[in-house]
Amino acid sequence: MASSGNKVEAGGTAHMVAALAKALREQMGYTQEELGKLIGYTASAISAMETCAQPASDKMLVKLEEVLGGGLGVFEKARKWMLLEKYPARFRGMAGLERGAVTICSYASFVLDGLFQTEAYARAVIHGSYPPVSAQKEDELVEARVARRALFERDPAPMIELILEESVLRRPFGSWATLREQLRSLADDAQRNNICLQVLPMNRGLRGTHAGERGPMKLVVTEDHDHVVFMEIEDQGILVSNPPEVAQLAHRYAKIRAQALSPDDSLSLIERLAGEEQ
């Protein structure tokens, strides 16, 4: 929904896209209504985009490129930066690193890593979070989160490891149907050649050791082959790049991996849970 609050929250890319789209529209002699008809939007939607009351969605940018781009690819190039601006501030730095990462190793202990979330699961998580966000912001956050899955199709594909606490597989958001759909999607992802998925059993603590008790983390090898670790604590994003600290966290992650089920056993568990009716 368009609102004056969006104008304040809109980032630099959104304002640049708005100004460029308006300038090109006027140069080509289109009214807002005429441009809207050409790209499948109302005149009010075009007006909202040009004032940043409702910044251009990814789908709108694709259409703007077709009609106003003139072969320059400016709106196509803007898609990447617009999506980055839609992430929460605490995650924007990590989102940029993730896009070009060579290796991603993630340990999730409460909610499924956003990289693997289906649209329905992501919406249920975001909708239920506190403090609540506007419907427009919810749409933007869902769009940005689901767009991260494009990383799976990147060439060359990154190597991705995901270790999940078993409780994540059993914790519903939105509905049991949403969880089952998410588990089926996760099972499909686990069978990709560049993905290794493991589950840390809920009863791990009965063995006397549980290396993951300090919470989730994400280890990344960047396209420049730097090693960094990202952690989220409440609404704070922490990016660790100091080599000794990264090494210590990497050792902890390796211990978590060693305590998890094998990839085959993990997949069997996910498939079993996906088939259970609640």
PDB file of C-alpha atoms in Angstrom:
ATOM      1  CA  MET A   1       0.000   0.000   0.000  1.00  0.00           C
ATOM      2  CA  ALA A   2       1.289   3.449  -0.940  1.00  0.00           C
ATOM      3  CA  SER A   3       1.962   5.773   1.980  1.00  0.00           C
ATOM      4  CA  SER A   4       3.919   8.866   2.927  1.00  0.00           C
ATOM      5  CA  GLY A   5       5.925   6.732   5.365  1.00  0.00           C
ATOM      6  CA  ASN A   6       7.356   4.790   2.450  1.00  0.00           C
ATOM      7  CA  LYS A   7       8.841   8.007   1.056  1.00  0.00           C
ATOM      8  CA  VAL A   8      10.887   8.394   4.216  1.00  0.00           C
ATOM      9  CA  GLU A   9      11.986   4.738   4.285  1.00  0.00           C
ATOM     10  CA  ALA A  10      12.796   4.518   0.550  1.00  0.00           C
ATOM     11  CA  GLY A  11      16.502   4.210  -0.186  1.00  0.00           C
ATOM     12  CA  GLY A  12      18.688   5.968  -2.712  1.00  0.00           C
ATOM     13  CA  THR A  13      18.108   3.404  -5.441  1.00  0.00           C
ATOM     14  CA  ALA A  14      14.327   3.742  -5.127  1.00  0.00           C
ATOM     15  CA  HIS A  15      14.583   7.526  -5.480  1.00  0.00           C
ATOM     16  CA  MET A  16      16.943   7.233  -8.446  1.00  0.00           C
ATOM     17  CA  VAL A  17      14.622   4.762 -10.193  1.00  0.00           C
ATOM     18  CA  ALA A  18      11.660   7.049  -9.542  1.00  0.00           C
ATOM     19  CA  ALA A  19      13.410  10.110 -10.973  1.00  0.00           C
ATOM     20  CA  LEU A  20      14.746   8.219 -13.987  1.00  0.00           C
ATOM     21  CA  ALA A  21      11.400   6.588 -14.771  1.00  0.00           C
ATOM     22  CA  LYS A  22       9.618   9.941 -14.591  1.00  0.00           C
ATOM     23  CA  ALA A  23      12.213  11.658 -16.788  1.00  0.00           C
ATOM     24  CA  LEU A  24      12.102   8.913 -19.430  1.00  0.00           C
ATOM     25  CA  ARG A  25       8.302   8.773 -19.339  1.00  0.00           C
ATOM     26  CA  GLU A  26       8.058  12.518 -19.943  1.00  0.00           C
ATOM     27  CA  GLN A  27      10.767  12.402 -22.619  1.00  0.00           C
ATOM     28  CA  MET A  28       8.783   9.744 -24.483  1.00  0.00           C
ATOM     29  CA  GLY A  29       5.570  11.746 -24.116  1.00  0.00           C
ATOM     30  CA  TYR A  30       3.649   9.243 -21.984  1.00  0.00           C
ATOM     31  CA  THR A  31       1.188  10.244 -19.301  1.00  0.00           C
ATOM     32  CA  GLN A  32       1.169   8.206 -16.118  1.00  0.00           C
ATOM     33  CA  GLU A  33      -2.016   6.524 -17.307  1.00  0.00           C
ATOM     34  CA  GLU A  34      -0.498   5.666 -20.702  1.00  0.00           C
ATOM     35  CA  LEU A  35       2.660   4.203 -19.173  1.00  0.00           C
ATOM     36  CA  GLY A  36       0.542   2.254 -16.712  1.00  0.00           C
ATOM     37  CA  LYS A  37      -1.452   0.650 -19.513  1.00  0.00           C
ATOM     38  CA  LEU A  38       1.746  -0.314 -21.342  1.00  0.00           C
ATOM     39  CA  ILE A  39       3.226  -2.112 -18.353  1.00  0.00           C
ATOM     40  CA  GLY A  40       0.044  -3.393 -16.698  1.00  0.00           C
ATOM     41  CA  TYR A  41      -0.349  -0.933 -13.818  1.00  0.00           C
ATOM     42  CA  THR A  42      -2.766   1.841 -12.883  1.00  0.00           C
ATOM     43  CA  ALA A  43      -1.917   5.518 -13.196  1.00  0.00           C
ATOM     44  CA  SER A  44      -1.991   5.779  -9.400  1.00  0.00           C
ATOM     45  CA  ALA A  45       0.607   2.986  -9.163  1.00  0.00           C
ATOM     46  CA  ILE A  46       2.882   4.889 -11.551  1.00  0.00           C
ATOM     47  CA  SER A  47       2.372   8.060  -9.512  1.00  0.00           C
ATOM     48  CA  ALA A  48       3.178   6.202  -6.292  1.00  0.00           C
ATOM     49  CA  MET A  49       6.354   4.796  -7.851  1.00  0.00           C
ATOM     50  CA  GLU A  50       7.494   8.218  -9.064  1.00  0.00           C
ATOM     51  CA  THR A  51       6.996   9.769  -5.626  1.00  0.00           C
ATOM     52  CA  CYS A  52       8.369   6.717  -3.744  1.00  0.00           C
ATOM     53  CA  ALA A  53       5.062   6.411  -1.904  1.00  0.00           C
ATOM     54  CA  GLN A  54       5.278   2.833  -3.181  1.00  0.00           C
ATOM     55  CA  PRO A  55       8.715   2.110  -4.700  1.00  0.00           C
ATOM     56  CA  ALA A  56       8.912  -0.051  -7.807  1.00  0.00           C
ATOM     57  CA  SER A  57       8.554  -3.774  -7.212  1.00  0.00           C
ATOM     58  CA  ASP A  58      10.850  -6.229  -8.929  1.00  0.00           C
ATOM     59  CA  LYS A  59       8.090  -7.057 -11.421  1.00  0.00           C
ATOM     60  CA  MET A  60       7.540  -3.385 -12.204  1.00  0.00           C
ATOM     61  CA  LEU A  61      11.258  -2.885 -12.847  1.00  0.00           C
ATOM     62  CA  VAL A  62      11.172  -5.685 -15.421  1.00  0.00           C
ATOM     63  CA  LYS A  63       8.284  -3.962 -17.225  1.00  0.00           C
ATOM     64  CA  LEU A  64       9.904  -0.531 -16.995  1.00  0.00           C
ATOM     65  CA  GLU A  65      13.015  -1.954 -18.631  1.00  0.00           C
ATOM     66  CA  GLU A  66      10.925  -3.286 -21.529  1.00  0.00           C
ATOM     67  CA  VAL A  67       9.132   0.008 -22.171  1.00  0.00           C
ATOM     68  CA  LEU A  68      11.490   2.769 -20.984  1.00  0.00           C
ATOM     69  CA  GLY A  69      14.906   1.084 -20.816  1.00  0.00           C
ATOM     70  CA  GLY A  70      15.886   1.720 -24.424  1.00  0.00           C
ATOM     71  CA  GLY A  71      18.264  -1.226 -24.388  1.00  0.00           C
ATOM     72  CA  LEU A  72      20.527   0.352 -21.753  1.00  0.00           C
ATOM     73  CA  GLY A  73      19.585  -2.105 -19.014  1.00  0.00           C
ATOM     74  CA  VAL A  74      19.332   0.570 -16.315  1.00  0.00           C
ATOM     75  CA  PHE A  75      16.178  -0.785 -14.700  1.00  0.00           C
ATOM     76  CA  GLU A  76      17.497  -4.334 -14.983  1.00  0.00           C
ATOM     77  CA  LYS A  77      20.669  -3.313 -13.144  1.00  0.00           C
ATOM     78  CA  ALA A  78      18.584  -1.510 -10.530  1.00  0.00           C
ATOM     79  CA  ARG A  79      16.775  -4.740  -9.573  1.00  0.00           C
ATOM     80  CA  LYS A  80      19.748  -5.991  -7.550  1.00  0.00           C
ATOM     81  CA  TRP A  81      20.110  -2.791  -5.547  1.00  0.00           C
ATOM     82  CA  MET A  82      16.385  -2.343  -5.023  1.00  0.00           C
ATOM     83  CA  LEU A  83      16.160  -5.811  -3.517  1.00  0.00           C
ATOM     84  CA  LEU A  84      19.107  -5.086  -1.218  1.00  0.00           C
ATOM     85  CA  GLU A  85      17.363  -1.952   0.054  1.00  0.00           C
ATOM     86  CA  LYS A  86      14.293  -4.013   0.981  1.00  0.00           C
ATOM     87  CA  TYR A  87      16.230  -6.114   3.489  1.00  0.00           C
ATOM     88  CA  PRO A  88      16.309  -5.030   7.140  1.00  0.00           C
ATOM     89  CA  ALA A  89      19.298  -2.777   7.775  1.00  0.00           C
ATOM     90  CA  ARG A  90      20.941  -5.439   9.954  1.00  0.00           C
ATOM     91  CA  PHE A  91      21.077  -7.875   7.013  1.00  0.00           C
ATOM     92  CA  ARG A  92      21.995  -5.655   4.062  1.00  0.00           C
ATOM     93  CA  GLY A  93      25.739  -6.107   4.397  1.00  0.00           C
ATOM     94  CA  MET A  94      25.345  -9.863   4.657  1.00  0.00           C
ATOM     95  CA  ALA A  95      22.941  -9.953   1.705  1.00  0.00           C
ATOM     96  CA  GLY A  96      25.578  -8.400  -0.544  1.00  0.00           C
ATOM     97  CA  LEU A  97      28.195 -10.931   0.551  1.00  0.00           C
ATOM     98  CA  GLU A  98      25.769 -13.820   0.137  1.00  0.00           C
ATOM     99  CA  ARG A  99      25.001 -12.956  -3.487  1.00  0.00           C
ATOM    100  CA  GLY A 100      28.610 -13.474  -4.551  1.00  0.00           C
ATOM    101  CA  ALA A 101      29.646 -16.096  -1.988  1.00  0.00           C
ATOM    102  CA  VAL A 102      31.738 -19.104  -2.944  1.00  0.00           C
ATOM    103  CA  THR A 103      30.707 -21.086   0.144  1.00  0.00           C
ATOM    104  CA  ILE A 104      27.887 -20.621   2.656  1.00  0.00           C
ATOM    105  CA  CYS A 105      27.644 -22.673   5.855  1.00  0.00           C
ATOM    106  CA  SER A 106      24.607 -21.959   8.000  1.00  0.00           C
ATOM    107  CA  TYR A 107      23.414 -23.223  11.368  1.00  0.00           C
ATOM    108  CA  ALA A 108      19.758 -22.425  12.163  1.00  0.00           C
ATOM    109  CA  SER A 109      18.292 -23.109  15.594  1.00  0.00           C
ATOM    110  CA  PHE A 110      14.806 -21.544  15.657  1.00  0.00           C
ATOM    111  CA  VAL A 111      13.620 -20.507  12.189  1.00  0.00           C
ATOM    112  CA  LEU A 112      14.671 -21.965   8.855  1.00  0.00           C
ATOM    113  CA  ASP A 113      17.468 -20.036   7.122  1.00  0.00           C
ATOM    114  CA  GLY A 114      15.805 -17.409   4.918  1.00  0.00           C
ATOM    115  CA  LEU A 115      17.701 -18.657   1.887  1.00  0.00           C
ATOM    116  CA  PHE A 116      15.582 -21.833   1.944  1.00  0.00           C
ATOM    117  CA  GLN A 117      12.206 -20.365   2.876  1.00  0.00           C
ATOM    118  CA  THR A 118       9.145 -20.729   0.675  1.00  0.00           C
ATOM    119  CA  GLU A 119       7.034 -17.647   0.080  1.00  0.00           C
ATOM    120  CA  ALA A 120       4.242 -18.892   2.366  1.00  0.00           C
ATOM    121  CA  TYR A 121       6.631 -19.766   5.206  1.00  0.00           C
ATOM    122  CA  ALA A 122       8.487 -16.450   4.856  1.00  0.00           C
ATOM    123  CA  ARG A 123       5.217 -14.504   4.922  1.00  0.00           C
ATOM    124  CA  ALA A 124       3.996 -16.361   8.007  1.00  0.00           C
ATOM    125  CA  VAL A 125       7.268 -15.665   9.858  1.00  0.00           C
ATOM    126  CA  ILE A 126       7.389 -11.992   8.866  1.00  0.00           C
ATOM    127  CA  HIS A 127       3.663 -11.400   9.459  1.00  0.00           C
ATOM    128  CA  GLY A 128       3.881 -12.796  12.964  1.00  0.00           C
ATOM    129  CA  SER A 129       7.040 -10.947  14.013  1.00  0.00           C
ATOM    130  CA  TYR A 130       7.115  -8.121  16.552  1.00  0.00           C
ATOM    131  CA  PRO A 131       6.914  -5.220  16.243  1.00  0.00           C
ATOM    132  CA  PRO A 132       4.536  -5.697  13.309  1.00  0.00           C
ATOM    133  CA  VAL A 133       5.262  -4.102   9.940  1.00  0.00           C
ATOM    134  CA  SER A 134       2.928  -2.530   7.397  1.00  0.00           C
ATOM    135  CA  ALA A 135       1.380  -4.642   4.647  1.00  0.00           C
ATOM    136  CA  GLN A 136       3.608  -2.880   2.098  1.00  0.00           C
ATOM    137  CA  LYS A 137       6.745  -3.535   4.119  1.00  0.00           C
ATOM    138  CA  GLU A 138       5.699  -7.155   4.625  1.00  0.00           C
ATOM    139  CA  ASP A 139       5.375  -7.593   0.855  1.00  0.00           C
ATOM    140  CA  GLU A 140       8.817  -6.045   0.319  1.00  0.00           C
ATOM    141  CA  LEU A 141      10.468  -8.240   2.951  1.00  0.00           C
ATOM    142  CA  VAL A 142       8.868 -11.390   1.532  1.00  0.00           C
ATOM    143  CA  GLU A 143       9.877 -10.453  -2.013  1.00  0.00           C
ATOM    144  CA  ALA A 144      13.472  -9.786  -0.957  1.00  0.00           C
ATOM    145  CA  ARG A 145      13.731 -12.983   1.057  1.00  0.00           C
ATOM    146  CA  VAL A 146      12.342 -15.249  -1.672  1.00  0.00           C
ATOM    147  CA  ALA A 147      14.573 -13.552  -4.265  1.00  0.00           C
ATOM    148  CA  ARG A 148      17.601 -14.912  -2.378  1.00  0.00           C
ATOM    149  CA  ARG A 149      16.768 -18.359  -3.781  1.00  0.00           C
ATOM    150  CA  ALA A 150      18.146 -17.179  -7.129  1.00  0.00           C
ATOM    151  CA  LEU A 151      21.510 -18.047  -5.598  1.00  0.00           C
ATOM    152  CA  PHE A 152      20.674 -21.738  -6.115  1.00  0.00           C
ATOM    153  CA  GLU A 153      20.641 -21.207  -9.887  1.00  0.00           C
ATOM    154  CA  ARG A 154      23.768 -19.056 -10.073  1.00  0.00           C
ATOM    155  CA  ASP A 155      26.546 -20.208 -12.402  1.00  0.00           C
ATOM    156  CA  PRO A 156      28.959 -21.121 -10.944  1.00  0.00           C
ATOM    157  CA  ALA A 157      26.828 -22.339  -8.054  1.00  0.00           C
ATOM    158  CA  PRO A 158      28.125 -21.804  -4.514  1.00  0.00           C
ATOM    159  CA  MET A 159      28.587 -24.705  -2.131  1.00  0.00           C
ATOM    160  CA  ILE A 160      25.923 -24.439   0.555  1.00  0.00           C
ATOM    161  CA  GLU A 161      25.741 -26.289   3.857  1.00  0.00           C
ATOM    162  CA  LEU A 162      22.742 -26.033   6.164  1.00  0.00           C
ATOM    163  CA  ILE A 163      22.520 -27.540   9.635  1.00  0.00           C
ATOM    164  CA  LEU A 164      19.092 -27.358  11.265  1.00  0.00           C
ATOM    165  CA  GLU A 165      17.995 -28.018  14.794  1.00  0.00           C
ATOM    166  CA  GLU A 166      15.317 -30.704  14.563  1.00  0.00           C
ATOM    167  CA  SER A 167      12.937 -28.356  16.382  1.00  0.00           C
ATOM    168  CA  VAL A 168      12.987 -26.049  13.330  1.00  0.00           C
ATOM    169  CA  LEU A 169      11.458 -28.876  11.280  1.00  0.00           C
ATOM    170  CA  ARG A 170       8.669 -29.323  13.817  1.00  0.00           C
ATOM    171  CA  ARG A 171       7.829 -25.669  14.527  1.00  0.00           C
ATOM    172  CA  PRO A 172       4.866 -24.433  12.437  1.00  0.00           C
ATOM    173  CA  PHE A 173       4.409 -20.856  11.246  1.00  0.00           C
ATOM    174  CA  GLY A 174       1.075 -19.855   9.770  1.00  0.00           C
ATOM    175  CA  SER A 175      -0.355 -23.363   9.516  1.00  0.00           C
ATOM    176  CA  TRP A 176       0.626 -27.020   9.480  1.00  0.00           C
ATOM    177  CA  ALA A 177       0.033 -27.015   5.705  1.00  0.00           C
ATOM    178  CA  THR A 178       2.569 -24.191   5.349  1.00  0.00           C
ATOM    179  CA  LEU A 179       5.097 -26.215   7.328  1.00  0.00           C
ATOM    180  CA  ARG A 180       4.532 -29.364   5.241  1.00  0.00           C
ATOM    181  CA  GLU A 181       4.958 -27.363   2.024  1.00  0.00           C
ATOM    182  CA  GLN A 182       8.169 -25.908   3.439  1.00  0.00           C
ATOM    183  CA  LEU A 183       9.492 -29.339   4.385  1.00  0.00           C
ATOM    184  CA  ARG A 184       8.778 -30.710   0.906  1.00  0.00           C
ATOM    185  CA  SER A 185      10.625 -27.742  -0.625  1.00  0.00           C
ATOM    186  CA  LEU A 186      13.504 -28.300   1.790  1.00  0.00           C
ATOM    187  CA  ALA A 187      13.697 -31.983   0.825  1.00  0.00           C
ATOM    188  CA  ASP A 188      13.919 -30.984  -2.841  1.00  0.00           C
ATOM    189  CA  ASP A 189      16.664 -28.456  -2.082  1.00  0.00           C
ATOM    190  CA  ALA A 190      18.601 -31.051  -0.089  1.00  0.00           C
ATOM    191  CA  GLN A 191      18.977 -33.120  -3.237  1.00  0.00           C
ATOM    192  CA  ARG A 192      20.700 -30.370  -5.224  1.00  0.00           C
ATOM    193  CA  ASN A 193      24.309 -31.232  -6.053  1.00  0.00           C
ATOM    194  CA  ASN A 194      25.699 -28.096  -4.417  1.00  0.00           C
ATOM    195  CA  ILE A 195      23.749 -28.394  -1.161  1.00  0.00           C
ATOM    196  CA  CYS A 196      24.473 -30.449   1.950  1.00  0.00           C
ATOM    197  CA  LEU A 197      21.715 -30.479   4.573  1.00  0.00           C
ATOM    198  CA  GLN A 198      22.017 -32.000   8.048  1.00  0.00           C
ATOM    199  CA  VAL A 199      19.756 -32.102  11.091  1.00  0.00           C
ATOM    200  CA  LEU A 200      20.940 -31.796  14.686  1.00  0.00           C
ATOM    201  CA  PRO A 201      18.672 -34.117  16.730  1.00  0.00           C
ATOM    202  CA  MET A 202      16.548 -32.677  19.532  1.00  0.00           C
ATOM    203  CA  ASN A 203      17.981 -35.232  21.953  1.00  0.00           C
ATOM    204  CA  ARG A 204      21.590 -34.244  21.233  1.00  0.00           C
ATOM    205  CA  GLY A 205      21.959 -32.777  24.726  1.00  0.00           C
ATOM    206  CA  LEU A 206      21.407 -36.218  26.242  1.00  0.00           C
ATOM    207  CA  ARG A 207      24.807 -37.204  24.859  1.00  0.00           C
ATOM    208  CA  GLY A 208      26.462 -34.754  27.227  1.00  0.00           C
ATOM    209  CA  THR A 209      27.612 -32.208  24.612  1.00  0.00           C
ATOM    210  CA  HIS A 210      25.728 -29.772  22.358  1.00  0.00           C
ATOM    211  CA  ALA A 211      27.961 -27.384  20.414  1.00  0.00           C
ATOM    212  CA  GLY A 212      25.083 -25.293  19.082  1.00  0.00           C
ATOM    213  CA  GLU A 213      23.682 -23.975  22.355  1.00  0.00           C
ATOM    214  CA  ARG A 214      24.913 -20.424  21.642  1.00  0.00           C
ATOM    215  CA  GLY A 215      22.616 -19.927  18.690  1.00  0.00           C
ATOM    216  CA  PRO A 216      22.641 -19.596  14.898  1.00  0.00           C
ATOM    217  CA  MET A 217      25.460 -18.387  12.698  1.00  0.00           C
ATOM    218  CA  LYS A 218      26.406 -18.192   9.045  1.00  0.00           C
ATOM    219  CA  LEU A 219      29.943 -18.721   7.751  1.00  0.00           C
ATOM    220  CA  VAL A 220      30.720 -17.292   4.331  1.00  0.00           C
ATOM    221  CA  VAL A 221      33.662 -17.505   1.963  1.00  0.00           C
ATOM    222  CA  THR A 222      33.301 -14.413  -0.223  1.00  0.00           C
ATOM    223  CA  GLU A 223      34.067 -14.121  -3.931  1.00  0.00           C
ATOM    224  CA  ASP A 224      37.419 -12.615  -2.864  1.00  0.00           C
ATOM    225  CA  HIS A 225      37.980 -15.715  -0.699  1.00  0.00           C
ATOM    226  CA  ASP A 226      37.725 -13.798   2.558  1.00  0.00           C
ATOM    227  CA  HIS A 227      36.215 -15.708   5.490  1.00  0.00           C
ATOM    228  CA  VAL A 228      33.513 -13.961   7.532  1.00  0.00           C
ATOM    229  CA  VAL A 229      30.837 -14.986  10.025  1.00  0.00           C
ATOM    230  CA  PHE A 230      27.408 -13.385  10.365  1.00  0.00           C
ATOM    231  CA  MET A 231      25.210 -13.644  13.457  1.00  0.00           C
ATOM    232  CA  GLU A 232      21.858 -12.066  14.328  1.00  0.00           C
ATOM    233  CA  ILE A 233      21.026 -11.278  17.947  1.00  0.00           C
ATOM    234  CA  GLU A 234      17.550  -9.815  18.371  1.00  0.00           C
ATOM    235  CA  ASP A 235      17.570  -6.881  15.899  1.00  0.00           C
ATOM    236  CA  GLN A 236      21.349  -6.600  15.645  1.00  0.00           C
ATOM    237  CA  GLY A 237      23.450  -8.034  12.831  1.00  0.00           C
ATOM    238  CA  ILE A 238      27.070  -8.848  13.713  1.00  0.00           C
ATOM    239  CA  LEU A 239      29.631  -9.416  10.962  1.00  0.00           C
ATOM    240  CA  VAL A 240      32.886 -10.965  12.213  1.00  0.00           C
ATOM    241  CA  SER A 241      35.972 -10.751   9.997  1.00  0.00           C
ATOM    242  CA  ASN A 242      38.861 -10.895  12.495  1.00  0.00           C
ATOM    243  CA  PRO A 243      40.700 -14.134  11.518  1.00  0.00           C
ATOM    244  CA  PRO A 244      41.197 -15.535  15.053  1.00  0.00           C
ATOM    245  CA  GLU A 245      37.536 -14.947  15.914  1.00  0.00           C
ATOM    246  CA  VAL A 246      36.382 -16.405  12.586  1.00  0.00           C
ATOM    247  CA  ALA A 247      38.564 -19.465  13.189  1.00  0.00           C
ATOM    248  CA  GLN A 248      37.072 -20.058  16.631  1.00  0.00           C
ATOM    249  CA  LEU A 249      33.521 -19.815  15.287  1.00  0.00           C
ATOM    250  CA  ALA A 250      34.423 -22.069  12.356  1.00  0.00           C
ATOM    251  CA  HIS A 251      35.693 -24.691  14.822  1.00  0.00           C
ATOM    252  CA  ARG A 252      32.391 -24.480  16.731  1.00  0.00           C
ATOM    253  CA  TYR A 253      30.464 -24.895  13.483  1.00  0.00           C
ATOM    254  CA  ALA A 254      32.585 -27.935  12.596  1.00  0.00           C
ATOM    255  CA  LYS A 255      31.696 -29.481  15.969  1.00  0.00           C
ATOM    256  CA  ILE A 256      27.994 -28.829  15.338  1.00  0.00           C
ATOM    257  CA  ARG A 257      28.323 -30.531  11.961  1.00  0.00           C
ATOM    258  CA  ALA A 258      30.009 -33.547  13.537  1.00  0.00           C
ATOM    259  CA  GLN A 259      27.137 -33.879  16.045  1.00  0.00           C
ATOM    260  CA  ALA A 260      24.424 -33.746  13.360  1.00  0.00           C
ATOM    261  CA  LEU A 261      22.799 -36.613  11.496  1.00  0.00           C
ATOM    262  CA  SER A 262      24.262 -37.651   8.148  1.00  0.00           C
ATOM    263  CA  PRO A 263      22.809 -35.965   5.032  1.00  0.00           C
ATOM    264  CA  ASP A 264      20.969 -39.186   4.063  1.00  0.00           C
ATOM    265  CA  ASP A 265      19.467 -39.679   7.524  1.00  0.00           C
ATOM    266  CA  SER A 266      18.579 -35.974   7.674  1.00  0.00           C
ATOM    267  CA  LEU A 267      16.747 -36.157   4.350  1.00  0.00           C
ATOM    268  CA  SER A 268      14.831 -39.233   5.492  1.00  0.00           C
ATOM    269  CA  LEU A 269      13.708 -37.374   8.636  1.00  0.00           C
ATOM    270  CA  ILE A 270      12.592 -34.318   6.642  1.00  0.00           C
ATOM    271  CA  GLU A 271      10.634 -36.455   4.177  1.00  0.00           C
ATOM    272  CA  ARG A 272       8.962 -38.347   7.028  1.00  0.00           C
ATOM    273  CA  LEU A 273       7.932 -35.149   8.796  1.00  0.00           C
ATOM    274  CA  ALA A 274       6.679 -33.658   5.503  1.00  0.00           C
ATOM    275  CA  GLY A 275       4.287 -36.583   5.157  1.00  0.00           C
ATOM    276  CA  GLU A 276       2.857 -36.410   8.670  1.00  0.00           C
ATOM    277  CA  GLU A 277      -0.642 -35.001   9.125  1.00  0.00           C
ATOM    278  CA  GLN A 278      -1.284 -32.867  12.208  1.00  0.00           C
TER     279      GLN A 278
END
